[in-house]
Short mmCIF file of C-alpha atoms and ligand atoms in Angstrom, two decimals:
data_model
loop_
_atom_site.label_atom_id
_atom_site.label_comp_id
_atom_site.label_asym_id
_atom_site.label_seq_id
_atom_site.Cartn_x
_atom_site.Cartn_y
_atom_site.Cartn_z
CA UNK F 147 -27.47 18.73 -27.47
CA UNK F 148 -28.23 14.92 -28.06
CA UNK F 149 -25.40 13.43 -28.33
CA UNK F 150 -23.28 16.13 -29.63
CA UNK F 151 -20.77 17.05 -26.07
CA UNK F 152 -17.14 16.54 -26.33
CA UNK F 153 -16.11 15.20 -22.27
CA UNK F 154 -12.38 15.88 -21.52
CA UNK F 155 -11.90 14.34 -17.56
CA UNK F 156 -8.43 15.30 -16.39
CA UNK F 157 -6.46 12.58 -13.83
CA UNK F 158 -5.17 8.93 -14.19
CA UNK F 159 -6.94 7.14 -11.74
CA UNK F 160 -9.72 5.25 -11.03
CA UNK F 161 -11.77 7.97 -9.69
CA UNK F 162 -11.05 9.62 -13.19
CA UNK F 163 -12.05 6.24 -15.03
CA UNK F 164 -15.24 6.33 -13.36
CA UNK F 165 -16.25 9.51 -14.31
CA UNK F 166 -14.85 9.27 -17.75
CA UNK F 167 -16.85 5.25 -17.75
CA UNK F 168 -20.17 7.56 -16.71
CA UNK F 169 -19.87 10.28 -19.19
CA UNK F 170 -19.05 7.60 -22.19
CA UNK F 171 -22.55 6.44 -21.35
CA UNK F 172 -23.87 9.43 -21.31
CA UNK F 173 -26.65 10.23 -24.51
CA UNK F 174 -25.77 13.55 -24.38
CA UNK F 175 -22.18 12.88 -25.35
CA UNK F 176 -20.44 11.86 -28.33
CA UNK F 177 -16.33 11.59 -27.35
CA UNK F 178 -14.74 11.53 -24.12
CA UNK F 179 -10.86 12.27 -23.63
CA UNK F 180 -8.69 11.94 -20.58
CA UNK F 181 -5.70 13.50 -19.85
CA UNK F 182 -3.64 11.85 -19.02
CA UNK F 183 -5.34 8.80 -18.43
CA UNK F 184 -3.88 5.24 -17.54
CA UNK F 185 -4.81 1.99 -19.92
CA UNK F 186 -8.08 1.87 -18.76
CA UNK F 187 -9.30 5.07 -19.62
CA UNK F 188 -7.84 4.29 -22.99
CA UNK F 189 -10.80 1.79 -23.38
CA UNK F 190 -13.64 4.62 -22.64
CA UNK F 191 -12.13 7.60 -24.46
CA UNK F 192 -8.84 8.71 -26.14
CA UNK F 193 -5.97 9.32 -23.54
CA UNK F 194 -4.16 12.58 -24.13
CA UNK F 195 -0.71 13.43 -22.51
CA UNK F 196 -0.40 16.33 -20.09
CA UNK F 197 -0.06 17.75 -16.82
CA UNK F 198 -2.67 18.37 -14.70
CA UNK F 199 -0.86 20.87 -12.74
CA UNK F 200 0.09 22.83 -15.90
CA UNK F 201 -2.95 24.85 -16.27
CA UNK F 202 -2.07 26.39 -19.32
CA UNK F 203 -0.97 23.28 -20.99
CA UNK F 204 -4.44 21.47 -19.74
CA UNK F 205 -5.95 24.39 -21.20
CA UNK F 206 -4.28 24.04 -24.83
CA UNK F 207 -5.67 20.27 -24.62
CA UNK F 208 -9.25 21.50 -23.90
CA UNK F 209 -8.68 23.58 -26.92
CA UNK F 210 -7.10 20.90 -28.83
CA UNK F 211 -10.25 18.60 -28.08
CA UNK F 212 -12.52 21.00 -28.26
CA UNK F 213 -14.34 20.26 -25.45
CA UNK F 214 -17.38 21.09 -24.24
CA UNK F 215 -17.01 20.57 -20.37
CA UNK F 216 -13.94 19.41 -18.75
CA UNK F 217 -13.98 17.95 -15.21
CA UNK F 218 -11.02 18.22 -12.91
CA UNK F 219 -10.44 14.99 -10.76
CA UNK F 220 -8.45 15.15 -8.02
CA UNK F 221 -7.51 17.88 -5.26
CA UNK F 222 -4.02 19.34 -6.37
CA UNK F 223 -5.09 21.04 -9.76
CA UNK F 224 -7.91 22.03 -8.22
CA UNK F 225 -5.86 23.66 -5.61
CA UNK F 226 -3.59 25.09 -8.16
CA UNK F 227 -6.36 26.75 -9.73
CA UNK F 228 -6.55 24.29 -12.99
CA UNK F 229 -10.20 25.52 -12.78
CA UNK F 230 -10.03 29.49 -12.90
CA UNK F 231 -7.36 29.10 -16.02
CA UNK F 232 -9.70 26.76 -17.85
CA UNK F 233 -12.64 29.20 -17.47
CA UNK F 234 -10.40 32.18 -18.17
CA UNK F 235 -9.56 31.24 -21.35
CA UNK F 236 -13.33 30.17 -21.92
CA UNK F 237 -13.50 26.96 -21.36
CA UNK F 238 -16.53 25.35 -19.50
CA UNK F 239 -14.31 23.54 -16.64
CA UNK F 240 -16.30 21.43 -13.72
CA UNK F 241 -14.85 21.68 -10.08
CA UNK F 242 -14.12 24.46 -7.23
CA UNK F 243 -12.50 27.62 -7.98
CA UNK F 244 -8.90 27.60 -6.22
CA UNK F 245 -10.62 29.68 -3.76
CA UNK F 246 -13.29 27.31 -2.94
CA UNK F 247 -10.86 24.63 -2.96
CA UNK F 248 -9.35 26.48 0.22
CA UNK F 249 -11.98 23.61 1.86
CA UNK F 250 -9.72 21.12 0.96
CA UNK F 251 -6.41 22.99 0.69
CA UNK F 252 -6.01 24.41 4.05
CA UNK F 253 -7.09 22.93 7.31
CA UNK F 254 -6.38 25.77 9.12
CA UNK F 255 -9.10 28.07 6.67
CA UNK F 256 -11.88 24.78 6.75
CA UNK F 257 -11.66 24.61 10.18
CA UNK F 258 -12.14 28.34 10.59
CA UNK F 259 -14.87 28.28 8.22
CA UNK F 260 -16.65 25.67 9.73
CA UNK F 261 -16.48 27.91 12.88
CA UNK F 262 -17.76 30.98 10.77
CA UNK F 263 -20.96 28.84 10.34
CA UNK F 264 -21.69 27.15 12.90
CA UNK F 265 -20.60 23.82 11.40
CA UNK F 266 -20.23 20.77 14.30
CA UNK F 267 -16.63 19.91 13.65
CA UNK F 268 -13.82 19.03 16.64
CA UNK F 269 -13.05 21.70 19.12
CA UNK F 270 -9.33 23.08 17.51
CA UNK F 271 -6.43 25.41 18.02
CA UNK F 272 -3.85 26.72 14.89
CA UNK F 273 -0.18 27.07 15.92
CA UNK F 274 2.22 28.11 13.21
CA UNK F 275 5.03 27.96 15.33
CA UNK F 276 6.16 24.62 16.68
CA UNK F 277 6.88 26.03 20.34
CA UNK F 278 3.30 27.82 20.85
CA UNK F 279 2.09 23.93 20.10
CA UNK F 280 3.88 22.41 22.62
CA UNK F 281 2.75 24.77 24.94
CA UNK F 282 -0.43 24.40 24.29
CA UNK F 283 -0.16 20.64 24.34
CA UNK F 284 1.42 20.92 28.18
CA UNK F 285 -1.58 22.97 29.27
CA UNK F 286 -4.32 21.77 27.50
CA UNK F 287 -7.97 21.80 28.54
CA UNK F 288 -8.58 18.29 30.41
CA UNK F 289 -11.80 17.58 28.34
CA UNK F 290 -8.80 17.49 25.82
CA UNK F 291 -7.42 14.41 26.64
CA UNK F 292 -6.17 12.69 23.07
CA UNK F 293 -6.07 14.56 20.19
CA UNK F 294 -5.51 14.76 16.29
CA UNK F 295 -2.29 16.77 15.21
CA UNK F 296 -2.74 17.96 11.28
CA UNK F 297 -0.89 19.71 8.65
CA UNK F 298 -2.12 22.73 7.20
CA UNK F 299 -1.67 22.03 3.43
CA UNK F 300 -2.55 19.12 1.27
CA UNK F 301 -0.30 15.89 2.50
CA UNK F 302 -1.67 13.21 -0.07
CA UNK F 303 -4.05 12.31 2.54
CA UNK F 304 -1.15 11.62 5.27
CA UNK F 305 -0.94 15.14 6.89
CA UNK F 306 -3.00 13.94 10.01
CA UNK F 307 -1.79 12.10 12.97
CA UNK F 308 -3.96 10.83 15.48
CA UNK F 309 -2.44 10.92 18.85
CA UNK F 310 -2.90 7.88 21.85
CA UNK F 311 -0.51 9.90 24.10
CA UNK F 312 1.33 13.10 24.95
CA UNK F 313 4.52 11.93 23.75
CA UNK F 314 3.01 11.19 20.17
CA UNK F 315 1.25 14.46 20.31
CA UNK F 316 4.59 16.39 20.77
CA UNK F 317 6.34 14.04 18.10
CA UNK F 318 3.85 15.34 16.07
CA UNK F 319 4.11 18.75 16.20
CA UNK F 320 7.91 18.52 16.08
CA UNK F 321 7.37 15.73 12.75
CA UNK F 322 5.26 17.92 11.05
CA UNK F 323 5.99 21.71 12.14
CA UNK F 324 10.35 21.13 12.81
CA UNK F 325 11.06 18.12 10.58
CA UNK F 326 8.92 19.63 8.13
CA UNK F 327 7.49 15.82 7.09
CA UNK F 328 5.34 17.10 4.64
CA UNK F 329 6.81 19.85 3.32
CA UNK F 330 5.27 23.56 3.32
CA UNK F 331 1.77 21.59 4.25
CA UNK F 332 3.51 21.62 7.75
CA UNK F 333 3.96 25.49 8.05
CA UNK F 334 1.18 25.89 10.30
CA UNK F 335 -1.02 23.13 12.18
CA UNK F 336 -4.14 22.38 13.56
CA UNK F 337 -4.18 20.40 16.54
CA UNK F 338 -8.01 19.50 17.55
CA UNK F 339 -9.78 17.05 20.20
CA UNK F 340 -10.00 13.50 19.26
CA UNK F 341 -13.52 12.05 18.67
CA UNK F 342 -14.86 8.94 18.12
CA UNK F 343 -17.28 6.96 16.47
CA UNK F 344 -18.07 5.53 13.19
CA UNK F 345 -16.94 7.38 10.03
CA UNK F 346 -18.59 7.75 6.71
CA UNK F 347 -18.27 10.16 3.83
CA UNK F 348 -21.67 11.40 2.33
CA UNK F 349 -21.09 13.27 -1.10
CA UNK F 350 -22.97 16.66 -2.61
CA UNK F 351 -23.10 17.89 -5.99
CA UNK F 352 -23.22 21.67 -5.84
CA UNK F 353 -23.92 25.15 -8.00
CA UNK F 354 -23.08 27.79 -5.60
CA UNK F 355 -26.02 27.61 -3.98
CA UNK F 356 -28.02 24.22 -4.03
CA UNK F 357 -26.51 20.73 -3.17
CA UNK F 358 -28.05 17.50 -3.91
CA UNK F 359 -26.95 14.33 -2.16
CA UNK F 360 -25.33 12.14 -4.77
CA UNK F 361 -23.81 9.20 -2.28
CA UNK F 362 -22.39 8.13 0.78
CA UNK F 363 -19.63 5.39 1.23
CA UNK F 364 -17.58 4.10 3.57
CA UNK F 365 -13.85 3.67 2.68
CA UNK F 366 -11.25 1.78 4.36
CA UNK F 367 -7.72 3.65 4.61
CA UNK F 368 -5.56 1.58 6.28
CA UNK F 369 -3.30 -1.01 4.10
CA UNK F 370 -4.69 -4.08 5.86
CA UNK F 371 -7.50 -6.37 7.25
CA UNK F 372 -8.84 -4.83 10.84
CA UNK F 373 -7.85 -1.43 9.89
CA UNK F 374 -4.06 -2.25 10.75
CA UNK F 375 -1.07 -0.90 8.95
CA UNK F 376 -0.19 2.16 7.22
CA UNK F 377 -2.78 4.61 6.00
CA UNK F 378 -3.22 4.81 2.23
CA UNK F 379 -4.75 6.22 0.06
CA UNK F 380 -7.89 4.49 0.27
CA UNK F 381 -8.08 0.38 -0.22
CA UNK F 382 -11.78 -0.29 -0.93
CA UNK F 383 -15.53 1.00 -0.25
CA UNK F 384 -18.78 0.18 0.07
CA UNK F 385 -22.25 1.82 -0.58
CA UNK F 386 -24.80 2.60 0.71
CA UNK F 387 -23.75 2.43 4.06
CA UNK F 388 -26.34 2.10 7.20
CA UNK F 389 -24.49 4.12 9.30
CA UNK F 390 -26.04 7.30 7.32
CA UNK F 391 -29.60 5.97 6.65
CA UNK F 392 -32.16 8.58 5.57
CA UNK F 393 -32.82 9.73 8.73
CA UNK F 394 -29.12 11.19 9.74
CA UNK F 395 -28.60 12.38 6.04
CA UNK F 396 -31.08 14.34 6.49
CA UNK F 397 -29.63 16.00 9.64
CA UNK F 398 -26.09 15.87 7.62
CA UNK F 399 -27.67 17.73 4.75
CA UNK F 400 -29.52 20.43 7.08
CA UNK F 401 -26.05 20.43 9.72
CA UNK F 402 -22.99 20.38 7.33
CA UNK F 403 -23.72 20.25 3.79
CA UNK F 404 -25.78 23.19 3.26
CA UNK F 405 -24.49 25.34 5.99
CA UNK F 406 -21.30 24.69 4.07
CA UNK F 407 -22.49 25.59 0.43
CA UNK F 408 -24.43 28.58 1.52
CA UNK F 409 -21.50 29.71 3.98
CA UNK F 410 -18.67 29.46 0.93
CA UNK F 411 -21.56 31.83 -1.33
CA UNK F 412 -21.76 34.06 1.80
CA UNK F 413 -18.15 34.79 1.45
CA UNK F 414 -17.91 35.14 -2.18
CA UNK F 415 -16.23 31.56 -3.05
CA UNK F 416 -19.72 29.89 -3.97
CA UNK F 417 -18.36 26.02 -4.09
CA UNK F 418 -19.64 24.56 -7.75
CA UNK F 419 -18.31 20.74 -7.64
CA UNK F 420 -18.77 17.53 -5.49
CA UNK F 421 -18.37 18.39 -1.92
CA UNK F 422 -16.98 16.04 0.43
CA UNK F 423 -17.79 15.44 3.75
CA UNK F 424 -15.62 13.25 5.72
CA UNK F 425 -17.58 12.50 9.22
CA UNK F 426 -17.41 11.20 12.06
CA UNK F 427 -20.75 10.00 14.16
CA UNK F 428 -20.25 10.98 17.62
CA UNK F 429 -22.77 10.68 20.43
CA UNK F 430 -23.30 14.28 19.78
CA UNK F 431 -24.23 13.70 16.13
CA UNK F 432 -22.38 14.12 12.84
CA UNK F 433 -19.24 16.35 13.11
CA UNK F 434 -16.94 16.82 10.10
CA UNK F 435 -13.58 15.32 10.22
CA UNK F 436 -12.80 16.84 6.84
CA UNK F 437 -13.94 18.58 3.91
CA UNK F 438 -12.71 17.02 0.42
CA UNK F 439 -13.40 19.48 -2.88
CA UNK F 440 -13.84 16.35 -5.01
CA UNK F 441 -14.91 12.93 -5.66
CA UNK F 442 -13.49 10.54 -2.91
CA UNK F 443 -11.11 7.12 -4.40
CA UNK F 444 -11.77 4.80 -4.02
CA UNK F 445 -15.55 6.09 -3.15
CA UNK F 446 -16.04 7.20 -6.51
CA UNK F 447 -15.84 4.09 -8.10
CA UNK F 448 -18.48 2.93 -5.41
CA UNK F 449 -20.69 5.62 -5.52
CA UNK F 450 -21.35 6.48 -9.07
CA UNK F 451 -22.39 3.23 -10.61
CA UNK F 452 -25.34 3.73 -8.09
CA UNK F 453 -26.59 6.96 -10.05
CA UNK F 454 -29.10 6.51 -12.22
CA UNK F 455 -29.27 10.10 -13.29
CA UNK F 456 -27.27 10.34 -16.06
CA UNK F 457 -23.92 12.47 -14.06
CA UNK F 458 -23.32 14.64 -17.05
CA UNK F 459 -26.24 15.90 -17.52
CA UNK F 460 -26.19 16.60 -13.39
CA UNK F 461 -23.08 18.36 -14.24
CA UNK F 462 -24.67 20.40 -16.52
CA UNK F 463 -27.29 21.38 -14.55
CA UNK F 464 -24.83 22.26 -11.42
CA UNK F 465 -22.58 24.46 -13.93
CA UNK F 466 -25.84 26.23 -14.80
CA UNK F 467 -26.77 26.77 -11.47
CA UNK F 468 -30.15 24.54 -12.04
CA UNK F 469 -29.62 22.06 -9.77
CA UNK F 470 -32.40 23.27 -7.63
CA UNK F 471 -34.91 22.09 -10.17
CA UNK F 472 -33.00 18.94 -10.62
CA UNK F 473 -33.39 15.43 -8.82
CA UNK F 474 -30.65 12.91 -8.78
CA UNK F 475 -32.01 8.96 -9.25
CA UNK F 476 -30.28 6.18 -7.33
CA UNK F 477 -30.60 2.71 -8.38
CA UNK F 478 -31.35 -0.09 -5.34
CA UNK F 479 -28.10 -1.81 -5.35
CA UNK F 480 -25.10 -2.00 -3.09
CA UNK F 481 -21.94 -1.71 -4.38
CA UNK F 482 -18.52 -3.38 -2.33
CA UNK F 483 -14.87 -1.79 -4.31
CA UNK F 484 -11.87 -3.53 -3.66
CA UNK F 485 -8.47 -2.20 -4.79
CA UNK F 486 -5.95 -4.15 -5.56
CA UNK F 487 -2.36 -2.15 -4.76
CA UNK F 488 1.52 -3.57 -6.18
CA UNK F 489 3.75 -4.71 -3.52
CA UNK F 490 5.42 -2.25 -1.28
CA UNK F 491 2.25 0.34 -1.06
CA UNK F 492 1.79 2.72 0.26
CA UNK F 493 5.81 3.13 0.12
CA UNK F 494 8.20 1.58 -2.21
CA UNK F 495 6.21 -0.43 -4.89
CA UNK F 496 7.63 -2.66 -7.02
CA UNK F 497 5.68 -2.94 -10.72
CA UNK F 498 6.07 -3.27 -13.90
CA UNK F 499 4.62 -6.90 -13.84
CA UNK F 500 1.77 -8.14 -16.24
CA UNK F 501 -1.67 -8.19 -15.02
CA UNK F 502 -3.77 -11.49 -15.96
CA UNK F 503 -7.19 -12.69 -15.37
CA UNK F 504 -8.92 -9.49 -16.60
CA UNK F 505 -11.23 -11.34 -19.21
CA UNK F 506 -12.41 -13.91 -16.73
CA UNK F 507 -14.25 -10.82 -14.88
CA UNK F 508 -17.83 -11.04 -14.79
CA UNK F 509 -19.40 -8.41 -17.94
CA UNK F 510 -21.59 -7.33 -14.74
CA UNK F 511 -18.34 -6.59 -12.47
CA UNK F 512 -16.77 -3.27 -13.20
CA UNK F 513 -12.78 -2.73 -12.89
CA UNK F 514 -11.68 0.54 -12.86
CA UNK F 515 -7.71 1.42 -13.79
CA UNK F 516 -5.37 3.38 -11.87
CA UNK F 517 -1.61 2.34 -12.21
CA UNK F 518 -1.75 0.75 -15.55
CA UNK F 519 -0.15 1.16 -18.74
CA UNK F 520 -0.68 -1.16 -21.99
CA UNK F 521 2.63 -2.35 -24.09
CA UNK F 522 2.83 -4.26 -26.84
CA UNK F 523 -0.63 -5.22 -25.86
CA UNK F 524 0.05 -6.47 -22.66
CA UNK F 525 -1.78 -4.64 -19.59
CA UNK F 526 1.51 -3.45 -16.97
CA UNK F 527 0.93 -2.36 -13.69
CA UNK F 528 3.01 1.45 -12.90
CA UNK F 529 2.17 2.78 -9.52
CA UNK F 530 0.77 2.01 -6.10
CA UNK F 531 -2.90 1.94 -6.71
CA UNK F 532 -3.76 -0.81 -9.77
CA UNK F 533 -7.08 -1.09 -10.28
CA UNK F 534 -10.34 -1.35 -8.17
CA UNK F 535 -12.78 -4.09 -8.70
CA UNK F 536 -16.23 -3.17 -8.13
CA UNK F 537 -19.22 -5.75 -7.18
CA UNK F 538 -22.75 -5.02 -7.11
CA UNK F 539 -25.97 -7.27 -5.42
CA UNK F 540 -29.36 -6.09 -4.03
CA UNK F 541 -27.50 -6.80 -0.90
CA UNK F 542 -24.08 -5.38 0.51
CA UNK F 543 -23.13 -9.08 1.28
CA UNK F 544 -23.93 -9.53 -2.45
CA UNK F 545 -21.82 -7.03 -3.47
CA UNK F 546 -19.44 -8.28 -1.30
CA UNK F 547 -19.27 -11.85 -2.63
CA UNK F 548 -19.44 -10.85 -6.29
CA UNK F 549 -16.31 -7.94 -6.29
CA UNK F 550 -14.27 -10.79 -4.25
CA UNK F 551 -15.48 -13.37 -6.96
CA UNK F 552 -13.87 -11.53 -9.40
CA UNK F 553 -11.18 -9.99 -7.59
CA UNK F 554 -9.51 -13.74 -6.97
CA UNK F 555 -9.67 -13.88 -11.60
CA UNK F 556 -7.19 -11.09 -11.52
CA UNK F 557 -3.48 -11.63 -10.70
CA UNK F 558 -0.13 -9.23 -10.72
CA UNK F 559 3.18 -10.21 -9.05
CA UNK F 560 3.05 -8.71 -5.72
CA UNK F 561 -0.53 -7.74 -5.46
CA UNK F 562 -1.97 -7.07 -2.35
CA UNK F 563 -5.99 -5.99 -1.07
CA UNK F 564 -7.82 -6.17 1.90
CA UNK F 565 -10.40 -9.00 2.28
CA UNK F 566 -12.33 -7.16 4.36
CA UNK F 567 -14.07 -4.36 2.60
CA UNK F 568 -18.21 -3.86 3.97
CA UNK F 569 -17.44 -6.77 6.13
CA UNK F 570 -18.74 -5.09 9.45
CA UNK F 571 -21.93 -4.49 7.44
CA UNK F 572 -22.17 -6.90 5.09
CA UNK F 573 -25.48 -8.25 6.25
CA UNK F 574 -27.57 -4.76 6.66
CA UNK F 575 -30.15 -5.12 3.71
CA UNK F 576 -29.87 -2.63 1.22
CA UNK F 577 -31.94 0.42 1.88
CA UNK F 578 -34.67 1.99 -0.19
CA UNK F 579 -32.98 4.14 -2.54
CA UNK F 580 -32.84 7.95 -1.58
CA UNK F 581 -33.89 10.50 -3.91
CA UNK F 582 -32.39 13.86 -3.42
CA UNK F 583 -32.16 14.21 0.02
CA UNK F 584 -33.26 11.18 1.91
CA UNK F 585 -36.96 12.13 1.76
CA UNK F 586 -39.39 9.11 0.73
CA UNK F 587 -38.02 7.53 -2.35
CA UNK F 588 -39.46 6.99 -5.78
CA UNK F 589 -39.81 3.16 -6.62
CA UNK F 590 -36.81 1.16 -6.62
CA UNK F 591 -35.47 0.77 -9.75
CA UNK F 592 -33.18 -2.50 -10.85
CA UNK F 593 -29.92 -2.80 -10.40
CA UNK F 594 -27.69 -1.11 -12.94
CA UNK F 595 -26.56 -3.60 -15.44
CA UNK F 596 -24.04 -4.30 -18.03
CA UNK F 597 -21.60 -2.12 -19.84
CA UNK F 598 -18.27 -2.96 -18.67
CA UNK F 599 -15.95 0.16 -18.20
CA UNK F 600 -12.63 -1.70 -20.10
CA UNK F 601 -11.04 -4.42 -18.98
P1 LIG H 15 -8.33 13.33 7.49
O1 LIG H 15 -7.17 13.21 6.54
O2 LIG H 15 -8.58 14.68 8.03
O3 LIG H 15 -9.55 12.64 6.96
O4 LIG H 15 -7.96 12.41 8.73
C1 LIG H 15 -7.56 11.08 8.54
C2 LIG H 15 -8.20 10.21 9.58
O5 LIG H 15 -7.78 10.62 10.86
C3 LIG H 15 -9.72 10.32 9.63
O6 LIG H 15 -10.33 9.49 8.70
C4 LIG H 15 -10.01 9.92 11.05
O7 LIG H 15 -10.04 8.53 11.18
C5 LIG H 15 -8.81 10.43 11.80
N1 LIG H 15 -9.13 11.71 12.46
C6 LIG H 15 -8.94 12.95 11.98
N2 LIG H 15 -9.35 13.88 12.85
C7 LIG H 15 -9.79 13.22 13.94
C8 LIG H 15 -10.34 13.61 15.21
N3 LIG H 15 -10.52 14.89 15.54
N4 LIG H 15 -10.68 12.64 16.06
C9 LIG H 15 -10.51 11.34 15.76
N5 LIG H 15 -10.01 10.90 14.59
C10 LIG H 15 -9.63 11.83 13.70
N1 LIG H 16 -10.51 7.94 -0.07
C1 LIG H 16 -10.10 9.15 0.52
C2 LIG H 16 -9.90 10.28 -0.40
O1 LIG H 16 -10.22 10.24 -1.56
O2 LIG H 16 -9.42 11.29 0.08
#
């Protein structure tokens, strides 16, 4: 196996650079392909054009590469099943069935689940009629006061709206259920109490049956400083965060995670891929705003230059169903990501414009790609998202200074990031480094070095 495994990661953004950046420095693999890539990935691995919707046609590239393990990126092909025709024409594919995907896919089945197991999540009702929610919204328990109005299906991350009054509660569920906002996502809803408290997301790798804490992060979705503006798709994060120290990830793991991965066995969609839990921590502990049925982005690119286990070998081991003899390795250092988005995100964006600076970056700073394309040699931005620039110091505030450091080398017409990513925290110490799940920690090991990912 040394250094013999063909890697083909499928998605063009940073979260698929990141994983494509890990399994290049894997020594158990010897080529790594993306498909389709952006200009960054084109520095890890060889990009290869396709669809990642098109199962078939990501299955003749699998064939084409002949890979050995292909891992599916981000939630719509997963949703679409990319997975089941990958291992139905025999390929070795990493990521949730379409079924298990249903966590992600439908809010209406993951909140039902979660109630199937006993999983603390926000009291809810489903309506898939727009009149039976306003009803319900006019005669609503009182310990209901605010709540959260969400789409059934998958909404790019936008299908939620959180409601500060009545009247934006019923705007809601005529916006999403009679104006059909997002689409067929909108056919049915969930409206659900409001909570409050901090958020954080704490990752799993899982088999079917085991899952092994593999991060937690904290990402910022709003477009700008002080969580103002439009939501996005996610404009920086930070890890570890001290708002799930060893202590509550414990409770997390033994609450939500597990209860999650042995529930989806129980009913015969056993969840093999990175399991996302979106939480929120209330008064009454951890509850689970959302399950995700893949890596987070920007979290990704904060979280996995943190592992010190080598992630495809971890891979292998959850594909095999091993991962219960199998202990994930975190190196003690904080990472802060920062993307920097074109002008006009999270709506219009204008790009197209060259993007300078990127060989003044620190060889220690990491920059992932996610809207670029190269021409005639020149880097171009093409898309919302550009690229994420990841710092790392034995201290968040370290991490902090050194991605901002390097985000000020970089420059595109138009480009805008927040300043403020890991602020609120920026001056919690780093804590020991879990291993597995948050029991007492092997010694720390040094901060992950070198190896730039591309510029
Ligand atoms: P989601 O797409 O489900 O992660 O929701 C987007 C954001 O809406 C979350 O990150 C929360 O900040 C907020 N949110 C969703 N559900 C609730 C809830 N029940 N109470 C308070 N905030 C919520
Ligand atoms: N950063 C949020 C997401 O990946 O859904």
């Amino acid at each position: 196996m040394q250094n013999s495994m063909r890697v083909l990661v499928i998605g063009n953004g940073a979260r698929e650079h990141t994983l494509a950046w890990c399994a290049a420095r894997s020594p158990i693999v010897s080529s790594v392909a993306v498909a389709p890539g952006n200009a960054g990935t084109a520095r890890v691995g060889q990009n290869v054009p396709v669809d990642p919707l098109d199962a078939q046609a990501v299955a003749a590239v699998a064939r084409a590469q002949r890979a050995d393990l292909v891992v599916v990126g981000a939630d719509d092909p997963l949703a679409a099943g990319v997975v089941d025709a990958l291992a139905r024409a025999g390929i070795r594919a990493f990521g949730p069935t379409q079924a298990a995907a249903q966590i992600e896919a439908s809010k209406v089945w993951s909140k039902q689940f979660m109630t199937r197991h006993g999983i603390p999540t926000a009291p809810f009702e489903v309506f898939g009629d727009a009149a039976a929610g306003h009803r319900f919204l006019e005669g609503r328990p009182r310990t209901w006061e605010q709540v959260a109005v969400k789409a059934d299906g998958l909404a790019r991350g936008k299908g939620v709206i959180v409601c500060d009054s009545d009247v934006e509660a019923h705007e809601a569920v005529t916006s999403i259920m009679e104006q059909r906002v997002f689409g067929d996502a909108g056919r049915a809803v969930v409206i659900e109490r409001r909570l409050s408290g901090p958020e954080a997301s704490v990752f799993a790798l899982c088999d079917g049956e085991t899952a092994r804490f593999i991060g937690a992060a904290r990402d910022h979705k709003r477009l700008l400083d002080g969580d103002r503006g439009p939501n996005t798709g996610g404009m920086g994060a930070y890890s570890p965060t001290a708002l799930v120290p060893p202590g509550a990830l414990d409770d997390v793991m033994r609450r939500i995670v597990r209860p999650a991965v042995t529930g989806m066995a129980a009913e015969g969609r056993p969840f093999v891929g990175f399991l996302y839990a979106g939480l929120m921590f209330t008064p009454d502990g951890p509850h689970v705003i959302e399950f995700n049925a893949r890596f987070g982005d920007p979290e990704a690119q904060a979280v996995l230059p943190r592992l010190e286990t080598d992630l495809v070998e971890a891979i292998e081991a959850a594909l095999d169903g091993r991962l219960a003899g199998t202990e994930l390795r975190f190196a003690h250092v904080a990472t802060c990501a920062v993307c920097l988005a074109s002008e006009g995100y999270p709506e219009k964006v204008r790009d197209g414009f060259p993007v300078k600076g990127l060989e003044a970056v620190d060889p220690d700073a990491l920059v992932f790609h996610a809207g670029t394309i190269e021409r005639d040699g020149q880097l171009i931005t093409k898309g919302g998202r550009i690229l994420t620039v990841v710092g790392r110091g034995s201290t968040l505030a370290g991490a902090r200074a050194h991605a901002y450091a390097n985000v000020e080398r970089i420059h595109f017409e138009g480009m805008q990031y927040r300043r403020d990513i890991g602020e609120g925290e920026a001056l919690t110490p780093c804590p020991s480094p879990t291993r597995g799940e948050g029991s007492s920690g092997r010694a720390a090991s040094s901060a992950a070095g070198g190896e730039a990912p591309g510029r």
